[in-house]
CSV table of C-alpha atoms in Angstrom, one decimal:
chain,number,residue,atom,x,y,z
J,1,MET,CA,0.0,0.0,0.0
J,2,GLU,CA,2.8,2.4,0.8
J,3,ARG,CA,4.3,1.9,-2.6
J,4,VAL,CA,1.0,2.6,-4.3
J,5,TRP,CA,0.6,5.9,-2.4
J,6,THR,CA,4.1,6.9,-3.2
J,7,VAL,CA,3.4,6.4,-6.9
J,8,VAL,CA,0.1,8.3,-6.6
J,9,GLY,CA,1.9,11.1,-4.7
J,10,VAL,CA,4.5,11.4,-7.5
J,11,ILE,CA,1.7,11.6,-10.1
J,12,VAL,CA,-0.2,14.2,-8.1
J,13,ARG,CA,3.0,16.3,-7.8
J,14,TRP,CA,3.6,16.1,-11.6
J,15,VAL,CA,0.0,17.1,-12.4
J,16,ALA,CA,0.4,20.1,-10.1
J,17,VAL,CA,3.7,21.1,-11.7
J,18,ILE,CA,2.1,20.8,-15.2
J,19,ALA,CA,-1.0,22.8,-14.1
J,20,VAL,CA,1.2,25.5,-12.7
J,21,ALA,CA,3.4,25.6,-15.8
J,22,PHE,CA,0.3,25.8,-18.1
J,23,LEU,CA,-1.3,28.4,-15.9
J,24,GLY,CA,2.0,30.4,-16.0
J,25,GLY,CA,2.0,30.0,-19.8
J,26,TRP,CA,-1.6,31.2,-19.9
J,27,ILE,CA,-0.9,34.2,-17.8
J,28,THR,CA,2.2,35.0,-19.9
J,29,GLY,CA,0.2,34.4,-23.0
J,30,ARG,CA,-2.5,36.8,-21.8
J,31,ILE,CA,0.1,39.5,-21.3
J,32,VAL,CA,1.5,39.2,-24.8
J,33,GLY,CA,-1.9,38.6,-26.4
J,34,VAL,CA,-1.8,34.8,-27.0
J,35,SER,CA,-4.1,32.6,-25.0
J,36,PRO,CA,-3.5,28.9,-25.1
J,37,ILE,CA,-6.7,28.2,-23.2
J,38,ASP,CA,-8.8,30.3,-25.5
J,39,VAL,CA,-7.2,28.7,-28.5
J,40,LEU,CA,-7.8,25.3,-27.1
J,41,ILE,CA,-11.4,26.1,-26.3
J,42,THR,CA,-12.1,27.6,-29.7
J,43,GLY,CA,-10.2,24.8,-31.4
J,44,VAL,CA,-12.4,22.2,-29.7
J,45,SER,CA,-15.6,24.1,-30.4
J,46,ASN,CA,-14.7,24.2,-34.1
J,47,VAL,CA,-13.6,20.6,-34.4
J,48,ASP,CA,-16.9,19.6,-36.0
J,49,MET,CA,-16.3,22.2,-38.8
J,50,ARG,CA,-12.8,20.9,-39.3
J,51,LEU,CA,-14.1,17.4,-39.7
J,52,LEU,CA,-16.5,18.6,-42.4
J,53,THR,CA,-13.5,19.7,-44.5
J,54,PRO,CA,-12.9,17.1,-47.2
J,55,GLY,CA,-9.9,14.9,-46.4
J,56,ASP,CA,-7.9,15.8,-49.4
J,57,ARG,CA,-8.1,19.5,-48.5
J,58,ARG,CA,-7.8,19.3,-44.8
J,59,GLN,CA,-4.1,20.0,-44.8
J,60,GLN,CA,-4.6,23.2,-46.8
J,61,PHE,CA,-7.5,24.4,-44.6
J,62,ALA,CA,-5.6,23.7,-41.4
J,63,VAL,CA,-4.0,27.2,-41.5
J,64,PHE,CA,-7.4,28.8,-42.1
J,65,TRP,CA,-8.8,27.2,-39.0
J,66,ASP,CA,-5.6,28.1,-37.0
J,67,VAL,CA,-6.2,31.8,-37.8
J,68,TRP,CA,-10.0,31.5,-37.2
J,69,ASP,CA,-9.2,30.0,-33.7
J,70,LEU,CA,-6.7,32.7,-33.0
J,71,VAL,CA,-9.2,35.5,-33.9
J,72,GLU,CA,-12.0,33.9,-31.8
J,73,GLY,CA,-9.6,33.4,-28.9
J,74,ASN,CA,-7.8,36.7,-28.9
J,75,PHE,CA,-9.3,39.5,-31.0
J,76,TYR,CA,-10.4,42.4,-28.9
J,77,GLN,CA,-13.5,44.5,-29.6
J,78,PRO,CA,-16.3,45.7,-27.3
J,79,GLN,CA,-19.0,43.8,-29.2
J,80,ALA,CA,-19.1,40.1,-30.1
J,81,ILE,CA,-17.4,39.0,-33.3
J,82,ASP,CA,-19.8,38.7,-36.2
J,83,ARG,CA,-19.0,35.2,-37.4
J,84,GLN,CA,-21.3,35.4,-40.4
J,85,LYS,CA,-19.4,38.5,-41.6
J,86,MET,CA,-16.1,36.7,-41.2
J,87,VAL,CA,-17.4,33.8,-43.3
J,88,TYR,CA,-18.7,36.1,-46.1
J,89,GLY,CA,-15.4,38.0,-46.0
J,90,ALA,CA,-13.5,34.8,-46.3
J,91,ILE,CA,-15.6,33.8,-49.4
J,92,ARG,CA,-15.0,37.2,-51.0
J,93,GLY,CA,-11.3,36.9,-50.3
J,94,MET,CA,-11.2,33.5,-51.9
J,95,LEU,CA,-13.0,34.6,-55.0
J,96,ALA,CA,-10.8,37.7,-55.3
J,97,THR,CA,-7.7,35.5,-55.8
J,98,LEU,CA,-9.2,34.3,-59.1
J,99,ASN,CA,-8.7,37.8,-60.6
J,100,ASP,CA,-12.0,37.6,-62.4
J,101,PRO,CA,-14.4,40.6,-61.9
J,102,TYR,CA,-17.3,38.5,-63.0
J,103,THR,CA,-16.9,35.8,-60.3
J,104,PHE,CA,-18.3,37.2,-57.1
J,105,PHE,CA,-20.4,36.6,-54.0
J,106,GLN,CA,-23.6,38.3,-52.9
J,107,GLU,CA,-25.1,38.2,-49.4
J,108,PRO,CA,-28.7,37.0,-49.1
J,109,GLN,CA,-30.4,40.5,-49.3
J,110,GLU,CA,-28.5,41.6,-52.4
J,111,ALA,CA,-28.9,38.1,-54.0
J,112,GLN,CA,-32.6,38.2,-53.5
J,113,GLN,CA,-32.9,41.7,-55.1
J,114,ASN,CA,-30.8,40.4,-58.0
J,115,ARG,CA,-33.0,37.4,-58.5
J,116,GLU,CA,-36.1,39.6,-58.5
J,117,SER,CA,-34.5,41.9,-61.1
J,118,MET,CA,-33.5,39.1,-63.4
J,119,GLU,CA,-37.0,37.6,-63.2
J,120,GLY,CA,-38.2,40.9,-64.9
J,121,ARG,CA,-40.6,41.9,-62.1
J,122,PHE,CA,-40.6,42.9,-58.4
J,123,GLU,CA,-42.9,44.2,-55.8
J,124,GLY,CA,-42.2,47.8,-54.6
J,125,ILE,CA,-42.8,51.4,-55.5
J,126,GLY,CA,-41.1,51.3,-59.0
J,127,ALA,CA,-38.1,53.7,-58.9
J,128,TYR,CA,-34.4,53.4,-59.8
J,129,LEU,CA,-32.1,54.5,-57.0
J,130,ARG,CA,-28.5,55.7,-56.9
J,131,VAL,CA,-26.1,56.6,-54.1
J,132,GLU,CA,-24.3,59.9,-54.0
J,133,ASN,CA,-22.2,61.4,-51.1
J,134,GLY,CA,-23.9,59.0,-48.7
J,135,GLN,CA,-27.4,59.8,-49.8
J,136,ILE,CA,-30.1,57.7,-51.4
J,137,ILE,CA,-31.4,59.5,-54.5
J,138,ILE,CA,-34.2,58.8,-56.9
J,139,ASP,CA,-32.5,58.3,-60.3
J,140,ARG,CA,-35.9,58.1,-62.0
J,141,PRO,CA,-39.3,56.6,-61.4
J,142,ILE,CA,-40.5,53.8,-63.7
J,143,PRO,CA,-43.3,55.0,-66.0
J,144,ASN,CA,-46.8,54.4,-64.6
J,145,SER,CA,-45.4,53.0,-61.3
J,146,PRO,CA,-46.7,53.8,-57.9
J,147,ALA,CA,-43.7,56.1,-57.4
J,148,GLU,CA,-44.5,58.2,-60.5
J,149,GLN,CA,-48.2,58.3,-59.6
J,150,ALA,CA,-47.3,59.5,-56.1
J,151,GLY,CA,-45.3,62.4,-57.6
J,152,ILE,CA,-41.8,61.1,-56.9
J,153,GLN,CA,-39.3,62.9,-59.2
J,154,ALA,CA,-35.8,62.3,-60.4
J,155,GLY,CA,-33.3,63.9,-58.0
J,156,ASP,CA,-35.5,63.5,-54.9
J,157,ILE,CA,-33.4,62.5,-51.8
J,158,ILE,CA,-34.9,59.8,-49.5
J,159,LEU,CA,-34.2,60.9,-46.0
J,160,ALA,CA,-36.2,58.2,-44.2
J,161,VAL,CA,-38.3,55.0,-44.8
J,162,ASP,CA,-41.2,54.5,-42.4
J,163,ASP,CA,-39.6,57.1,-40.1
J,164,GLN,CA,-36.3,55.3,-40.0
J,165,PRO,CA,-33.5,57.7,-41.0
J,166,LEU,CA,-31.5,56.3,-43.8
J,167,ALA,CA,-28.3,58.2,-43.0
J,168,GLU,CA,-28.0,56.1,-39.8
J,169,LEU,CA,-28.8,52.8,-41.5
J,170,ILE,CA,-26.3,53.2,-44.3
J,171,ALA,CA,-23.4,54.9,-42.4
J,172,GLY,CA,-20.1,53.1,-43.1
J,173,LEU,CA,-21.5,51.0,-46.0
J,174,SER,CA,-20.2,50.9,-49.5
J,175,ASP,CA,-22.5,52.4,-52.2
J,176,GLN,CA,-23.6,48.9,-53.3
J,177,GLU,CA,-24.4,47.9,-49.7
J,178,ALA,CA,-26.1,51.2,-49.0
J,179,SER,CA,-28.3,50.8,-52.1
J,180,ALA,CA,-29.2,47.2,-51.2
J,181,ARG,CA,-30.1,48.3,-47.6
J,182,ALA,CA,-32.4,51.1,-48.9
J,183,VAL,CA,-34.0,48.8,-51.5
J,184,SER,CA,-34.7,46.2,-48.9
J,185,LEU,CA,-36.6,48.7,-46.8
J,186,ILE,CA,-38.6,50.3,-49.7
J,187,ARG,CA,-39.6,47.1,-51.4
J,188,GLY,CA,-42.4,44.9,-50.0
J,189,PRO,CA,-45.5,42.9,-50.8
J,190,ALA,CA,-47.9,44.5,-53.3
J,191,GLY,CA,-50.8,46.3,-51.5
J,192,THR,CA,-48.7,47.3,-48.5
J,193,ILE,CA,-47.8,50.9,-47.8
J,194,VAL,CA,-44.4,52.5,-47.3
J,195,ARG,CA,-43.9,56.1,-46.1
J,196,LEU,CA,-41.0,58.0,-47.6
J,197,THR,CA,-39.6,61.2,-46.2
J,198,ILE,CA,-38.3,63.2,-49.2
J,199,ARG,CA,-36.2,66.2,-49.6
J,200,ARG,CA,-36.6,67.9,-53.0
J,201,PRO,CA,-33.6,70.2,-53.6
J,202,ALA,CA,-35.3,71.9,-56.6
J,203,GLU,CA,-38.1,73.2,-54.3
J,204,ASP,CA,-36.1,73.4,-51.1
J,205,ARG,CA,-38.7,71.4,-49.1
J,206,VAL,CA,-39.1,68.3,-47.1
J,207,PHE,CA,-42.3,66.2,-47.2
J,208,THR,CA,-43.6,62.7,-46.5
J,209,VAL,CA,-45.5,60.6,-49.0
J,210,ALA,CA,-47.3,57.3,-48.5
J,211,ILE,CA,-47.0,55.0,-51.5
J,212,THR,CA,-48.9,51.7,-52.0
J,213,ARG,CA,-46.5,49.1,-53.3
J,214,ALA,CA,-47.4,47.1,-56.4
J,215,ALA,CA,-46.1,44.4,-58.7
J,216,ILE,CA,-43.7,46.2,-61.1
J,217,PRO,CA,-42.9,44.7,-64.5
J,218,LEU,CA,-39.5,45.7,-65.8
J,219,ILE,CA,-39.9,46.9,-69.4
J,220,THR,CA,-36.9,45.7,-71.4
J,221,VAL,CA,-38.4,45.9,-74.9
J,222,ASN,CA,-39.6,49.1,-76.6
J,223,SER,CA,-40.8,49.2,-80.1
J,224,THR,CA,-42.5,51.3,-82.7
J,225,LEU,CA,-42.9,51.6,-86.5
J,226,LEU,CA,-41.0,54.6,-87.9
J,227,PRO,CA,-41.7,56.3,-91.2
J,228,ASP,CA,-41.0,54.3,-94.4
J,229,ARG,CA,-42.1,51.2,-92.5
J,230,ILE,CA,-38.9,50.8,-90.5
J,231,ALA,CA,-39.4,48.8,-87.3
J,232,TYR,CA,-37.5,50.1,-84.3
J,233,ILE,CA,-36.9,47.6,-81.5
J,234,GLN,CA,-34.9,48.5,-78.4
J,235,ILE,CA,-33.8,45.8,-76.0
J,236,THR,CA,-32.4,47.2,-72.7
J,237,GLU,CA,-31.5,43.9,-71.0
J,238,PHE,CA,-32.0,40.1,-71.4
J,239,LYS,CA,-34.2,39.2,-68.5
J,240,ALA,CA,-36.5,36.2,-68.0
J,241,THR,CA,-39.5,38.2,-69.4
J,242,THR,CA,-37.6,39.8,-72.4
J,243,THR,CA,-38.6,37.1,-74.9
J,244,GLU,CA,-42.3,37.4,-74.0
J,245,LEU,CA,-42.1,41.2,-74.4
J,246,LEU,CA,-40.3,40.9,-77.7
J,247,ASP,CA,-42.9,38.5,-79.0
J,248,GLN,CA,-45.6,41.1,-78.1
J,249,ALA,CA,-43.7,43.8,-80.0
J,250,ILE,CA,-43.3,41.5,-83.0
J,251,ALA,CA,-47.0,40.7,-82.9
J,252,GLU,CA,-47.8,44.4,-83.2
J,253,LEU,CA,-45.2,45.1,-85.9
J,254,LEU,CA,-45.8,42.2,-88.3
J,255,PRO,CA,-49.3,43.3,-89.4
J,256,GLN,CA,-47.8,46.6,-90.4
J,257,GLN,CA,-45.4,44.8,-92.8
J,258,PRO,CA,-42.1,46.4,-91.8
J,259,ARG,CA,-39.5,46.5,-94.7
J,260,ALA,CA,-36.5,47.1,-92.4
J,261,ILE,CA,-35.5,46.8,-88.8
J,262,VAL,CA,-33.3,48.8,-86.4
J,263,LEU,CA,-32.4,46.7,-83.4
J,264,ASP,CA,-31.1,49.0,-80.7
J,265,LEU,CA,-28.7,47.2,-78.2
J,266,ARG,CA,-26.9,50.3,-77.0
J,267,ASN,CA,-26.2,50.4,-73.3
J,268,ASN,CA,-27.6,46.8,-72.9
J,269,SER,CA,-25.5,45.3,-70.2
J,270,GLY,CA,-26.6,41.7,-70.9
J,271,GLY,CA,-28.5,39.1,-68.9
J,272,PHE,CA,-29.5,35.5,-69.4
J,273,LEU,CA,-27.7,33.6,-72.2
J,274,THR,CA,-30.9,31.5,-72.8
J,275,THR,CA,-32.8,34.7,-73.4
J,276,ALA,CA,-30.2,35.8,-75.9
J,277,GLN,CA,-30.6,32.5,-77.8
J,278,GLU,CA,-34.4,33.0,-77.8
J,279,VAL,CA,-34.1,36.6,-79.1
J,280,LEU,CA,-31.8,35.4,-81.9
J,281,GLY,CA,-34.4,32.7,-82.7
J,282,ARG,CA,-36.7,35.6,-83.7
J,283,PHE,CA,-34.3,36.8,-86.4
J,284,TYR,CA,-32.7,33.6,-87.8
J,285,ASP,CA,-32.2,29.9,-87.2
J,286,GLY,CA,-28.7,28.6,-86.7
J,287,VAL,CA,-25.6,28.8,-84.5
J,288,ALA,CA,-25.8,31.4,-81.8
J,289,LEU,CA,-22.3,31.0,-80.3
J,290,TYR,CA,-19.6,28.6,-79.2
J,291,GLU,CA,-18.7,28.0,-75.5
J,292,GLU,CA,-15.1,27.3,-74.8
J,293,GLU,CA,-15.3,25.1,-71.7
J,294,ARG,CA,-12.5,24.5,-69.1
J,295,SER,CA,-11.7,21.2,-70.8
J,296,GLY,CA,-10.8,23.1,-74.0
J,297,VAL,CA,-13.8,21.7,-75.9
J,298,ASN,CA,-15.9,24.2,-78.0
J,299,LYS,CA,-19.6,23.5,-77.4
J,300,GLU,CA,-22.0,24.7,-80.1
J,301,LEU,CA,-25.1,26.6,-78.9
J,302,ARG,CA,-27.9,27.3,-81.3
J,303,THR,CA,-30.7,29.8,-81.5
J,304,ILE,CA,-33.9,28.8,-79.8
J,305,THR,CA,-36.5,28.8,-82.7
J,306,ALA,CA,-39.5,31.1,-82.5
J,307,PRO,CA,-43.0,30.2,-83.5
J,308,PRO,CA,-43.6,31.0,-87.3
J,309,ASN,CA,-45.7,34.0,-86.4
J,310,ARG,CA,-43.0,35.6,-84.3
J,311,ARG,CA,-40.1,35.6,-86.8
J,312,LEU,CA,-38.5,38.5,-88.5
J,313,TYR,CA,-36.2,36.5,-90.8
J,314,GLY,CA,-34.6,38.0,-93.9
J,315,ILE,CA,-35.7,41.6,-93.4
J,316,PRO,CA,-32.7,44.0,-93.8
J,317,MET,CA,-31.5,45.1,-90.3
J,318,VAL,CA,-29.1,47.5,-88.7
J,319,VAL,CA,-28.0,46.7,-85.1
J,320,LEU,CA,-27.0,49.7,-83.0
J,321,VAL,CA,-24.2,49.0,-80.4
J,322,ASN,CA,-21.9,51.1,-78.2
J,323,GLY,CA,-19.5,50.7,-75.3
J,324,GLY,CA,-22.4,49.9,-73.0
J,325,SER,CA,-23.4,46.9,-75.1
J,326,ALA,CA,-22.0,43.9,-73.1
J,327,SER,CA,-22.2,40.2,-72.5
J,328,ALA,CA,-25.5,38.8,-73.9
J,329,ALA,CA,-25.9,41.9,-76.0
J,330,GLU,CA,-22.6,41.1,-77.6
J,331,VAL,CA,-23.6,37.5,-78.1
J,332,VAL,CA,-26.7,38.8,-80.1
J,333,ALA,CA,-24.8,41.5,-82.0
J,334,GLY,CA,-21.9,39.1,-82.9
J,335,ALA,CA,-24.2,36.3,-84.0
J,336,LEU,CA,-26.4,38.6,-86.1
J,337,ARG,CA,-23.4,40.0,-87.8
J,338,ASP,CA,-21.8,36.6,-88.5
J,339,VAL,CA,-24.8,34.6,-89.6
J,340,ARG,CA,-27.9,36.7,-90.5
J,341,PRO,CA,-28.0,38.0,-94.1
J,342,ASN,CA,-28.6,41.7,-94.7
J,343,THR,CA,-27.5,42.6,-91.2
J,344,VAL,CA,-24.8,45.2,-90.3
J,345,LEU,CA,-23.6,46.7,-87.0
J,346,LEU,CA,-23.4,50.4,-86.6
J,347,GLY,CA,-22.2,52.6,-83.7
J,348,GLU,CA,-19.2,52.2,-81.4
J,349,LYS,CA,-17.1,49.3,-80.2
J,350,THR,CA,-18.8,47.1,-77.6
J,351,PHE,CA,-17.7,46.5,-74.1
J,352,GLY,CA,-15.8,43.2,-74.5
J,353,LYS,CA,-17.3,40.7,-72.0
J,354,GLY,CA,-16.7,37.3,-73.6
J,355,SER,CA,-17.3,35.1,-70.6
J,356,VAL,CA,-20.3,33.0,-69.3
J,357,GLN,CA,-21.3,32.8,-65.6
J,358,ASN,CA,-23.5,30.5,-63.7
J,359,ILE,CA,-25.3,31.8,-60.6
J,360,TYR,CA,-25.6,29.4,-57.7
J,361,THR,CA,-28.0,30.0,-54.9
J,362,LEU,CA,-26.5,28.9,-51.6
J,363,ARG,CA,-28.2,27.4,-48.5
J,364,ASP,CA,-28.7,30.7,-46.7
J,365,GLY,CA,-30.1,32.5,-49.7
J,366,SER,CA,-26.7,34.1,-50.6
J,367,SER,CA,-25.4,33.5,-54.1
J,368,VAL,CA,-22.1,33.1,-55.9
J,369,ARG,CA,-21.6,33.9,-59.6
J,370,ILE,CA,-18.8,31.8,-61.2
J,371,THR,CA,-17.3,32.1,-64.7
J,372,ILE,CA,-17.7,28.7,-66.3
J,373,ALA,CA,-16.7,29.4,-69.9
J,374,ARG,CA,-15.5,31.8,-72.5
J,375,TRP,CA,-17.6,32.3,-75.6
J,376,LEU,CA,-16.9,32.8,-79.3
J,377,THR,CA,-19.0,34.3,-82.1
J,378,PRO,CA,-20.3,31.9,-84.7
J,379,SER,CA,-17.3,32.8,-86.9
J,380,GLY,CA,-15.0,31.8,-84.0
J,381,GLU,CA,-14.1,35.4,-82.9
J,382,ALA,CA,-13.1,35.8,-79.2
J,383,ILE,CA,-14.2,39.2,-78.0
J,384,ASN,CA,-13.2,39.1,-74.3
J,385,GLY,CA,-11.4,42.3,-73.4
J,386,ILE,CA,-11.5,43.3,-77.0
J,387,GLY,CA,-15.2,44.0,-77.9
J,388,ILE,CA,-16.8,44.0,-81.3
J,389,THR,CA,-16.1,46.8,-83.7
J,390,PRO,CA,-19.1,47.5,-85.9
J,391,GLU,CA,-18.8,47.7,-89.7
J,392,HIS,CA,-19.9,51.3,-89.6
J,393,VAL,CA,-18.3,53.3,-86.7
J,394,VAL,CA,-20.4,56.3,-85.8
J,395,PRO,CA,-19.6,58.3,-82.6
J,396,ALA,CA,-22.6,59.3,-80.5
J,397,ALA,CA,-23.8,62.9,-81.2
J,398,ASN,CA,-27.0,64.8,-80.8
J,399,ASP,CA,-26.3,67.8,-83.1
J,400,PRO,CA,-29.5,69.2,-84.7
J,401,ILE,CA,-28.5,67.9,-88.1
J,402,TYR,CA,-29.1,64.3,-86.8
J,403,GLN,CA,-32.8,64.9,-86.2
J,404,VAL,CA,-34.7,61.6,-86.0
J,405,PRO,CA,-38.2,60.6,-84.9
J,406,CYS,CA,-38.5,60.3,-81.1
J,407,VAL,CA,-38.4,56.6,-80.2
J,408,PRO,CA,-40.2,55.1,-77.2
J,409,ASP,CA,-37.6,55.7,-74.6
J,410,ARG,CA,-37.7,59.4,-75.4
J,411,PRO,CA,-41.5,60.0,-76.0
J,412,ASN,CA,-41.7,63.4,-74.3
J,413,ASP,CA,-38.7,65.0,-76.0
J,414,THR,CA,-39.7,67.8,-78.3
J,415,SER,CA,-36.5,67.4,-80.4
J,416,CYS,CA,-34.7,64.1,-80.9
J,417,ALA,CA,-31.3,64.0,-82.4
J,418,ASP,CA,-29.2,60.8,-82.5
J,419,ALA,CA,-26.3,60.5,-85.0
J,420,GLN,CA,-26.3,56.7,-84.8
J,421,LEU,CA,-30.0,56.2,-85.3
J,422,TYR,CA,-29.9,58.9,-88.0
J,423,TRP,CA,-27.3,56.9,-90.1
J,424,ALA,CA,-29.0,53.6,-89.4
J,425,LEU,CA,-32.2,55.0,-90.9
J,426,LYS,CA,-30.3,56.6,-93.8
J,427,LEU,CA,-28.5,53.4,-94.6
J,428,LEU,CA,-31.8,51.4,-94.6
J,429,ARG,CA,-33.8,54.0,-96.6
J,430,GLU,CA,-31.2,55.1,-99.1
J,431,GLY,CA,-28.4,52.7,-98.9
J,432,VAL,CA,-26.1,55.5,-98.0
J,433,PRO,CA,-23.4,54.5,-95.5
J,434,PRO,CA,-22.0,56.9,-92.9
J,435,PRO,CA,-18.7,58.5,-93.7
J,436,PRO,CA,-15.7,56.9,-92.0
J,437,PRO,CA,-14.7,58.6,-88.7
J,438,ALA,CA,-12.2,61.3,-88.9
J,439,PRO,CA,-8.6,60.2,-88.2
J,440,VAL,CA,-7.3,61.0,-84.7
J,441,GLU,CA,-4.5,63.4,-84.9
J,442,THR,CA,-1.4,62.5,-82.9
J,443,VAL,CA,1.5,64.8,-82.0
J,444,THR,CA,4.9,63.2,-81.7
J,445,ALA,CA,7.4,64.9,-79.4
J,446,PRO,CA,10.6,66.0,-81.1
């Protein structure tokens, strides 16, 4: 028995020594900002997450979890650490290493707004917003929307939403985050009411207006028949509802027997690739583009054929483009130029976005947009970072000599001048092409 107690006594003494040493290390660690106890606790608490890391990547992720544990165990700030913000920040940092501006992450609120926008309709007051100097400003109300009917004007500054001061809610946020926060407060189910406190600089007054929200369709297609039976069709984006709107426009135009078409894709930033294929199917049947996948294989994508009564095949066409024509708009412009007979491009060089993205909705409602391919025009031309130069280069100008009929997006203008539309109409009516642009003078230093 004595021997047993002696052994036990030795063990107890060693445990005491180890405890004192560890405590001393903890105290020293706290002085210099490193806490073994906290690191141990946080490491144990995160062990389940570590185990979820796939085995073949566990070694690479080990340093990530080391830093995570150090932050949770040591970082000082008065309020609790926002773990969700840390996770989202880590995702953004990971995607930033890919050096691709079109691969990015959106938090749930912004992702939901983007989904609604791409669907072509949303529920709210119907106004476009912009952020300037930390203020939320009405860029313009959508025609016939509740915002327009309530008297909201371009340039109005939104001070508060339902008596919540916006300045406090968006302080410290980026412009994109501030806009998303404001939109989330202003949007809501159709039939509900939102109160906006508005400052109107033009009248130097502040007032409050109650607006009943409604379902707002986003109009992405405008059309009319111009003199000499020239159909004018403007597509502003390629959303889920764009093909339906284009079909409605064609249904109105076809009985008027148009003899030529102006397709206006200026400042069209793109949208769904499938919608672009459907739009192309209204103008011809054939190859729409090639996708160059990560394996190096070129995959042929064709137009999505329209019903016979929704086709504008064979009619002479001029496609208007400029530096704001991007992505799906470039797919359409490049395909029409390469494949469709009697079709020319006129305007300025396009943006040059020749990549394809998939949008993945994540489990918490956030989303990630990832580049999955590069695309080529039907003739095999790669346009990424280059753009498409139209056959007829015409700089934008609104000099009075370029007077044209006022098209649907400018219905209230008393005088409409547009050099690019002017030359498109002259080319279709008279076969007269625009003069080549004047050469740019350069000065060489001696």
